[in-house]
PDB file of C-alpha atoms in Angstrom:
ATOM      1  CA  UNK A   9       5.665  -8.216  12.830  1.00  0.00           C
ATOM      2  CA  UNK A  10       2.746  -5.988  12.851  1.00  0.00           C
ATOM      3  CA  UNK A  11       0.485  -5.305   9.691  1.00  0.00           C
ATOM      4  CA  UNK A  12       1.861  -1.948   9.426  1.00  0.00           C
ATOM      5  CA  UNK A  13       5.589  -3.156   9.481  1.00  0.00           C
ATOM      6  CA  UNK A  14       4.772  -5.736   6.774  1.00  0.00           C
ATOM      7  CA  UNK A  15       3.570  -2.831   4.790  1.00  0.00           C
ATOM      8  CA  UNK A  16       6.219  -0.282   5.059  1.00  0.00           C
ATOM      9  CA  UNK A  17       8.512  -3.373   4.181  1.00  0.00           C
ATOM     10  CA  UNK A  18       6.794  -4.874   1.044  1.00  0.00           C
ATOM     11  CA  UNK A  19       6.323  -0.925  -0.026  1.00  0.00           C
ATOM     12  CA  UNK A  20       9.785  -0.079   0.185  1.00  0.00           C
ATOM     13  CA  UNK A  21      11.348  -3.096  -1.922  1.00  0.00           C
ATOM     14  CA  UNK A  22       8.707  -2.636  -4.647  1.00  0.00           C
ATOM     15  CA  UNK A  23       6.905  -5.649  -7.050  1.00  0.00           C
ATOM     16  CA  UNK A  24      10.169  -6.089  -8.890  1.00  0.00           C
ATOM     17  CA  UNK A  25      12.736  -7.580  -6.115  1.00  0.00           C
ATOM     18  CA  UNK A  26       9.067  -9.347  -4.616  1.00  0.00           C
ATOM     19  CA  UNK A  27       8.424 -10.835  -8.024  1.00  0.00           C
ATOM     20  CA  UNK A  28      12.442 -12.095  -8.129  1.00  0.00           C
ATOM     21  CA  UNK A  29      11.628 -13.064  -4.369  1.00  0.00           C
ATOM     22  CA  UNK A  30       9.015 -14.964  -5.528  1.00  0.00           C
ATOM     23  CA  UNK A  31      10.464 -16.843  -8.392  1.00  0.00           C
ATOM     24  CA  UNK A  32      13.127 -17.757  -6.096  1.00  0.00           C
ATOM     25  CA  UNK A  33      10.566 -19.665  -3.800  1.00  0.00           C
ATOM     26  CA  UNK A  34       8.639 -21.158  -6.788  1.00  0.00           C
ATOM     27  CA  UNK A  35       5.699 -19.160  -5.827  1.00  0.00           C
ATOM     28  CA  UNK A  36       3.247 -17.887  -8.713  1.00  0.00           C
ATOM     29  CA  UNK A  37       2.357 -14.740  -7.606  1.00  0.00           C
ATOM     30  CA  UNK A  38       2.905 -12.164 -10.472  1.00  0.00           C
ATOM     31  CA  UNK A  39      -0.361 -10.827 -11.696  1.00  0.00           C
ATOM     32  CA  UNK A  40       0.151 -10.136 -15.327  1.00  0.00           C
ATOM     33  CA  UNK A  41      -1.593  -7.362 -16.955  1.00  0.00           C
ATOM     34  CA  UNK A  42      -2.625  -4.946 -14.676  1.00  0.00           C
ATOM     35  CA  UNK A  43      -1.605  -1.048 -14.021  1.00  0.00           C
ATOM     36  CA  UNK A  44      -2.597   1.581 -11.981  1.00  0.00           C
ATOM     37  CA  UNK A  45      -4.588   4.255 -13.187  1.00  0.00           C
ATOM     38  CA  UNK A  46      -1.263   6.905 -12.499  1.00  0.00           C
ATOM     39  CA  UNK A  47       1.965   5.681 -12.450  1.00  0.00           C
ATOM     40  CA  UNK A  48       2.886   7.017  -8.766  1.00  0.00           C
ATOM     41  CA  UNK A  49       0.057   5.219  -7.199  1.00  0.00           C
ATOM     42  CA  UNK A  50       0.828   2.438  -4.711  1.00  0.00           C
ATOM     43  CA  UNK A  51      -0.293  -0.181  -1.895  1.00  0.00           C
ATOM     44  CA  UNK A  52       0.214  -3.060   0.220  1.00  0.00           C
ATOM     45  CA  UNK A  53      -2.525  -4.743   2.250  1.00  0.00           C
ATOM     46  CA  UNK A  54      -4.172  -8.206   2.958  1.00  0.00           C
ATOM     47  CA  UNK A  55      -6.412  -8.976   0.097  1.00  0.00           C
ATOM     48  CA  UNK A  56     -10.635  -8.572   0.549  1.00  0.00           C
ATOM     49  CA  UNK A  57     -11.614 -10.675  -2.214  1.00  0.00           C
ATOM     50  CA  UNK A  58     -14.888 -10.298  -4.076  1.00  0.00           C
ATOM     51  CA  UNK A  59     -16.112 -13.026  -6.882  1.00  0.00           C
ATOM     52  CA  UNK A  60     -17.883 -11.039  -9.678  1.00  0.00           C
ATOM     53  CA  UNK A  61     -20.493 -13.144 -11.874  1.00  0.00           C
ATOM     54  CA  UNK A  62     -22.447 -12.044 -15.089  1.00  0.00           C
ATOM     55  CA  UNK A  63     -26.134 -11.503 -14.406  1.00  0.00           C
ATOM     56  CA  UNK A  64     -28.276 -14.154 -15.055  1.00  0.00           C
ATOM     57  CA  UNK A  65     -26.081 -16.696 -13.015  1.00  0.00           C
ATOM     58  CA  UNK A  66     -26.664 -14.898  -9.853  1.00  0.00           C
ATOM     59  CA  UNK A  67     -28.606 -11.846  -8.209  1.00  0.00           C
ATOM     60  CA  UNK A  68     -27.273  -9.248  -6.422  1.00  0.00           C
ATOM     61  CA  UNK A  69     -25.435  -5.541  -6.402  1.00  0.00           C
ATOM     62  CA  UNK A  70     -22.094  -4.482  -8.081  1.00  0.00           C
ATOM     63  CA  UNK A  71     -20.406  -2.707  -4.907  1.00  0.00           C
ATOM     64  CA  UNK A  72     -22.402  -3.116  -1.477  1.00  0.00           C
ATOM     65  CA  UNK A  73     -19.750  -5.292   0.007  1.00  0.00           C
ATOM     66  CA  UNK A  74     -17.381  -1.778   0.672  1.00  0.00           C
ATOM     67  CA  UNK A  75     -18.928  -0.950   4.030  1.00  0.00           C
ATOM     68  CA  UNK A  76     -17.361  -4.538   4.950  1.00  0.00           C
ATOM     69  CA  UNK A  77     -13.833  -3.865   4.016  1.00  0.00           C
ATOM     70  CA  UNK A  78     -11.598  -2.637   6.626  1.00  0.00           C
ATOM     71  CA  UNK A  79      -9.053  -0.197   6.764  1.00  0.00           C
ATOM     72  CA  UNK A  80      -5.620  -1.314   5.387  1.00  0.00           C
ATOM     73  CA  UNK A  81      -7.249  -4.159   3.432  1.00  0.00           C
ATOM     74  CA  UNK A  82      -7.054  -3.913  -0.285  1.00  0.00           C
ATOM     75  CA  UNK A  83     -10.077  -5.058  -2.868  1.00  0.00           C
ATOM     76  CA  UNK A  84      -9.411  -7.402  -5.173  1.00  0.00           C
ATOM     77  CA  UNK A  85     -12.121  -7.962  -7.594  1.00  0.00           C
ATOM     78  CA  UNK A  86     -12.005 -11.382  -9.557  1.00  0.00           C
ATOM     79  CA  UNK A  87     -14.381 -10.184 -12.743  1.00  0.00           C
ATOM     80  CA  UNK A  88     -12.451 -12.670 -15.363  1.00  0.00           C
ATOM     81  CA  UNK A  89     -10.868 -10.302 -16.949  1.00  0.00           C
ATOM     82  CA  UNK A  90     -13.954  -8.609 -18.626  1.00  0.00           C
ATOM     83  CA  UNK A  91     -13.316  -5.094 -20.335  1.00  0.00           C
ATOM     84  CA  UNK A  92     -16.829  -4.374 -21.468  1.00  0.00           C
ATOM     85  CA  UNK A  93     -18.017  -3.850 -17.891  1.00  0.00           C
ATOM     86  CA  UNK A  94     -16.626  -1.678 -15.099  1.00  0.00           C
ATOM     87  CA  UNK A  95     -16.917  -2.959 -11.275  1.00  0.00           C
ATOM     88  CA  UNK A  96     -15.669   0.051  -9.694  1.00  0.00           C
ATOM     89  CA  UNK A  97     -16.183   3.721  -9.879  1.00  0.00           C
ATOM     90  CA  UNK A  98     -16.758   7.284  -8.377  1.00  0.00           C
ATOM     91  CA  UNK A  99     -18.750   6.284  -5.289  1.00  0.00           C
ATOM     92  CA  UNK A 100     -16.412   3.194  -4.537  1.00  0.00           C
ATOM     93  CA  UNK A 101     -13.638   5.387  -4.956  1.00  0.00           C
ATOM     94  CA  UNK A 102     -15.298   7.985  -2.354  1.00  0.00           C
ATOM     95  CA  UNK A 103     -16.135   5.485   0.372  1.00  0.00           C
ATOM     96  CA  UNK A 104     -12.711   3.438  -0.056  1.00  0.00           C
ATOM     97  CA  UNK A 105     -10.775   6.520   0.200  1.00  0.00           C
ATOM     98  CA  UNK A 106     -12.964   8.006   3.213  1.00  0.00           C
ATOM     99  CA  UNK A 107     -12.881   4.355   5.172  1.00  0.00           C
ATOM    100  CA  UNK A 108      -8.770   4.046   4.665  1.00  0.00           C
ATOM    101  CA  UNK A 109      -8.863   1.099   2.109  1.00  0.00           C
ATOM    102  CA  UNK A 110      -5.124   0.498   0.893  1.00  0.00           C
ATOM    103  CA  UNK A 111      -6.353   0.283  -2.843  1.00  0.00           C
ATOM    104  CA  UNK A 112      -7.902  -1.558  -4.994  1.00  0.00           C
ATOM    105  CA  UNK A 113      -7.165  -4.355  -7.718  1.00  0.00           C
ATOM    106  CA  UNK A 114      -9.627  -5.326 -10.945  1.00  0.00           C
ATOM    107  CA  UNK A 115      -9.134  -8.229 -13.108  1.00  0.00           C
ATOM    108  CA  UNK A 116     -11.371  -6.062 -15.262  1.00  0.00           C
ATOM    109  CA  UNK A 117     -11.834  -2.530 -15.841  1.00  0.00           C
ATOM    110  CA  UNK A 118     -12.882   0.510 -13.769  1.00  0.00           C
ATOM    111  CA  UNK A 119     -14.512   3.868 -14.367  1.00  0.00           C
ATOM    112  CA  UNK A 120     -14.623   7.503 -13.310  1.00  0.00           C
ATOM    113  CA  UNK A 121     -10.780   7.285 -13.091  1.00  0.00           C
ATOM    114  CA  UNK A 122     -10.613  11.199 -12.661  1.00  0.00           C
ATOM    115  CA  UNK A 123     -11.977  10.724  -8.751  1.00  0.00           C
ATOM    116  CA  UNK A 124      -8.873   7.912  -8.291  1.00  0.00           C
ATOM    117  CA  UNK A 125      -6.501  10.695  -9.324  1.00  0.00           C
ATOM    118  CA  UNK A 126      -8.179  13.539  -7.360  1.00  0.00           C
ATOM    119  CA  UNK A 127      -8.551  11.302  -4.066  1.00  0.00           C
ATOM    120  CA  UNK A 128      -5.039  10.019  -4.894  1.00  0.00           C
ATOM    121  CA  UNK A 129      -6.592   6.624  -4.100  1.00  0.00           C
ATOM    122  CA  UNK A 130      -4.709   3.470  -5.626  1.00  0.00           C
ATOM    123  CA  UNK A 131      -6.783   1.329  -8.485  1.00  0.00           C
ATOM    124  CA  UNK A 132      -5.080  -1.010 -10.653  1.00  0.00           C
ATOM    125  CA  UNK A 133      -7.030  -2.580 -13.453  1.00  0.00           C
ATOM    126  CA  UNK A 134      -6.636  -3.817 -17.027  1.00  0.00           C
ATOM    127  CA  UNK A 135      -8.135  -0.298 -18.146  1.00  0.00           C
ATOM    128  CA  UNK A 136     -10.915   1.808 -18.107  1.00  0.00           C
ATOM    129  CA  UNK A 137     -14.329   2.505 -19.722  1.00  0.00           C
ATOM    130  CA  UNK A 138     -17.539   4.326 -19.317  1.00  0.00           C
ATOM    131  CA  UNK A 139     -19.822   1.292 -19.521  1.00  0.00           C
ATOM    132  CA  UNK A 140     -21.583   0.312 -15.912  1.00  0.00           C
ATOM    133  CA  UNK A 141     -21.479  -3.180 -14.569  1.00  0.00           C
ATOM    134  CA  UNK A 142     -24.921  -2.779 -13.236  1.00  0.00           C
ATOM    135  CA  UNK A 143     -27.384  -5.272 -14.800  1.00  0.00           C
ATOM    136  CA  UNK A 144     -24.225  -6.870 -16.161  1.00  0.00           C
ATOM    137  CA  UNK A 145     -22.102  -8.306 -13.149  1.00  0.00           C
ATOM    138  CA  UNK A 146     -22.839  -9.086  -9.580  1.00  0.00           C
ATOM    139  CA  UNK A 147     -20.845  -9.447  -6.774  1.00  0.00           C
ATOM    140  CA  UNK A 148     -21.185 -13.302  -5.890  1.00  0.00           C
ATOM    141  CA  UNK A 149     -19.263 -14.161  -3.071  1.00  0.00           C
ATOM    142  CA  UNK A 150     -16.825 -12.094  -0.395  1.00  0.00           C
ATOM    143  CA  UNK A 151     -13.543 -13.487   1.196  1.00  0.00           C
ATOM    144  CA  UNK A 152     -13.694 -16.658  -0.972  1.00  0.00           C
ATOM    145  CA  UNK A 153     -10.135 -18.044  -2.833  1.00  0.00           C
ATOM    146  CA  UNK A 154     -10.379 -16.308  -6.343  1.00  0.00           C
ATOM    147  CA  UNK A 155      -8.047 -16.615  -9.422  1.00  0.00           C
ATOM    148  CA  UNK A 156      -6.905 -13.918 -11.055  1.00  0.00           C
ATOM    149  CA  UNK A 157      -4.224 -14.276 -14.174  1.00  0.00           C
ATOM    150  CA  UNK A 158      -3.704 -17.745 -13.276  1.00  0.00           C
ATOM    151  CA  UNK A 159      -2.552 -16.742  -9.611  1.00  0.00           C
ATOM    152  CA  UNK A 160      -4.749 -18.411  -7.178  1.00  0.00           C
ATOM    153  CA  UNK A 161      -5.531 -15.604  -3.751  1.00  0.00           C
ATOM    154  CA  UNK A 162      -6.669 -16.221  -0.763  1.00  0.00           C
ATOM    155  CA  UNK A 163      -8.468 -13.877   1.683  1.00  0.00           C
ATOM    156  CA  UNK A 164      -6.015 -12.445   3.546  1.00  0.00           C
ATOM    157  CA  UNK A 165      -3.163 -12.925   1.519  1.00  0.00           C
ATOM    158  CA  UNK A 166      -1.088  -9.644   0.795  1.00  0.00           C
ATOM    159  CA  UNK A 167      -1.437  -7.574  -2.525  1.00  0.00           C
ATOM    160  CA  UNK A 168       1.871  -5.192  -3.493  1.00  0.00           C
ATOM    161  CA  UNK A 169       1.040  -2.636  -6.408  1.00  0.00           C
ATOM    162  CA  UNK A 170       3.435  -0.098  -7.902  1.00  0.00           C
ATOM    163  CA  UNK A 171       4.232   1.279 -11.469  1.00  0.00           C
ATOM    164  CA  UNK A 172       5.660  -2.188 -12.421  1.00  0.00           C
ATOM    165  CA  UNK A 173       2.114  -4.151 -11.568  1.00  0.00           C
ATOM    166  CA  UNK A 174       0.715  -6.258  -8.883  1.00  0.00           C
ATOM    167  CA  UNK A 175       1.872  -9.311  -7.019  1.00  0.00           C
ATOM    168  CA  UNK A 176       0.086 -11.866  -4.571  1.00  0.00           C
ATOM    169  CA  UNK A 177       1.858 -13.298  -1.612  1.00  0.00           C
ATOM    170  CA  UNK A 178       0.865 -15.973   0.701  1.00  0.00           C
ATOM    171  CA  UNK A 179       0.085 -14.323   3.910  1.00  0.00           C
ATOM    172  CA  UNK A 180       1.831 -17.359   5.648  1.00  0.00           C
ATOM    173  CA  UNK A 181       4.902 -16.785   3.377  1.00  0.00           C
ATOM    174  CA  UNK A 182       5.067 -12.723   3.410  1.00  0.00           C
ATOM    175  CA  UNK A 183       7.877 -12.691   5.917  1.00  0.00           C
ATOM    176  CA  UNK A 184      10.184 -14.839   3.733  1.00  0.00           C
ATOM    177  CA  UNK A 185       9.371 -12.927   0.515  1.00  0.00           C
ATOM    178  CA  UNK A 186      10.276 -10.146   1.924  1.00  0.00           C
ATOM    179  CA  UNK A 187      13.066 -10.930   3.473  1.00  0.00           C
ATOM    180  CA  UNK A 188      14.635 -12.566   0.663  1.00  0.00           C
ATOM    181  CA  UNK A 189      13.232  -8.950  -1.402  1.00  0.00           C
ATOM    182  CA  UNK A 190      15.549  -7.467   0.292  1.00  0.00           C
ATOM    183  CA  UNK A 191      18.495  -9.246   0.241  1.00  0.00           C
ATOM    184  CA  UNK A 192      18.071  -9.006  -3.573  1.00  0.00           C
ATOM    185  CA  UNK A 193      18.013  -5.038  -3.107  1.00  0.00           C
ATOM    186  CA  UNK A 194      21.005  -5.094  -1.149  1.00  0.00           C
ATOM    187  CA  UNK A 195      22.913  -7.050  -3.898  1.00  0.00           C
ATOM    188  CA  UNK A 196      21.834  -4.799  -6.733  1.00  0.00           C
ATOM    189  CA  UNK A 197      22.498  -1.739  -4.765  1.00  0.00           C
ATOM    190  CA  UNK A 198      26.303  -3.158  -3.905  1.00  0.00           C
ATOM    191  CA  UNK A 199      26.757  -3.795  -7.495  1.00  0.00           C
ATOM    192  CA  UNK A 200      25.594   0.148  -8.553  1.00  0.00           C
ATOM    193  CA  UNK A 201      28.438   0.876  -6.131  1.00  0.00           C
ATOM    194  CA  UNK A 202      30.834  -1.591  -7.412  1.00  0.00           C
ATOM    195  CA  UNK A 203      30.169  -0.024 -10.946  1.00  0.00           C
ATOM    196  CA  UNK A 204      30.077   3.354  -9.576  1.00  0.00           C
ATOM    197  CA  UNK A 205      33.854   2.290  -8.347  1.00  0.00           C
ATOM    198  CA  UNK A 206      34.849   1.581 -11.603  1.00  0.00           C
ATOM    199  CA  UNK A 207      34.287  -2.230 -11.921  1.00  0.00           C
ATOM    200  CA  UNK A 208      32.659  -3.576 -15.102  1.00  0.00           C
ATOM    201  CA  UNK A 209      29.141  -4.694 -14.533  1.00  0.00           C
ATOM    202  CA  UNK A 210      29.644  -8.447 -15.433  1.00  0.00           C
ATOM    203  CA  UNK A 211      32.503  -8.394 -13.270  1.00  0.00           C
ATOM    204  CA  UNK A 212      30.470  -6.884 -10.296  1.00  0.00           C
ATOM    205  CA  UNK A 213      27.439  -9.276 -11.172  1.00  0.00           C
ATOM    206  CA  UNK A 214      29.470 -12.584 -11.251  1.00  0.00           C
ATOM    207  CA  UNK A 215      31.470 -11.395  -7.902  1.00  0.00           C
ATOM    208  CA  UNK A 216      27.948 -11.187  -6.118  1.00  0.00           C
ATOM    209  CA  UNK A 217      26.585 -13.995  -7.570  1.00  0.00           C
ATOM    210  CA  UNK A 218      23.720 -12.068  -9.113  1.00  0.00           C
ATOM    211  CA  UNK A 219      22.420 -14.633 -11.463  1.00  0.00           C
ATOM    212  CA  UNK A 220      21.534 -16.813  -8.897  1.00  0.00           C
ATOM    213  CA  UNK A 221      19.068 -14.269  -7.001  1.00  0.00           C
ATOM    214  CA  UNK A 222      16.026 -15.401  -8.391  1.00  0.00           C
ATOM    215  CA  UNK A 223      17.062 -19.115  -9.234  1.00  0.00           C
ATOM    216  CA  UNK A 224      15.242 -21.402  -6.922  1.00  0.00           C
ATOM    217  CA  UNK A 225      17.502 -23.578  -4.624  1.00  0.00           C
ATOM    218  CA  UNK A 226      17.677 -27.158  -5.986  1.00  0.00           C
TER     219      UNK A 226
END
């Protein structure tokens, strides 16, 4: 299955079904507390990870890594949830959009959010502020394992974002997660059809074992 095929399947089911599939497989992949700059923004792609550290611990730039991110990848910035210094702004949005990067996920804040809207470039973060990260944080390591909201993410793991948030899927489980999410979506559509036909919701759910869809197999 090609990267484009994976991306299309993951985008089609969305983060809620993927979150349920992750629960079914007992995989901790829900990255809580992140939201898109605009609700209609979305993406799916393999992670290009960046570990940020405060200035004084290490030296370096906030964002010169962007030239090394490939089209279709998702920039994942681990900044320990900091709300006092941005790690993504106007120029990075412009370059990423030009290169065909799929999106950006920030454990922290962004700025210049109007540029994200103008270019329809997906940015997910804990919020936005005007305060620069220059001389406050530095990009310390690239394509290393990072932890965001208690979720460990390896380079190349798949990230999916939409109006409901962001999930991370281990790259060696992505087909399995997608298949289960598609099955969950199919059952939920069957339930809607039964209700449209006059069945009670509780009866429809029982008939299709709805309450077992997200429960891990024993």
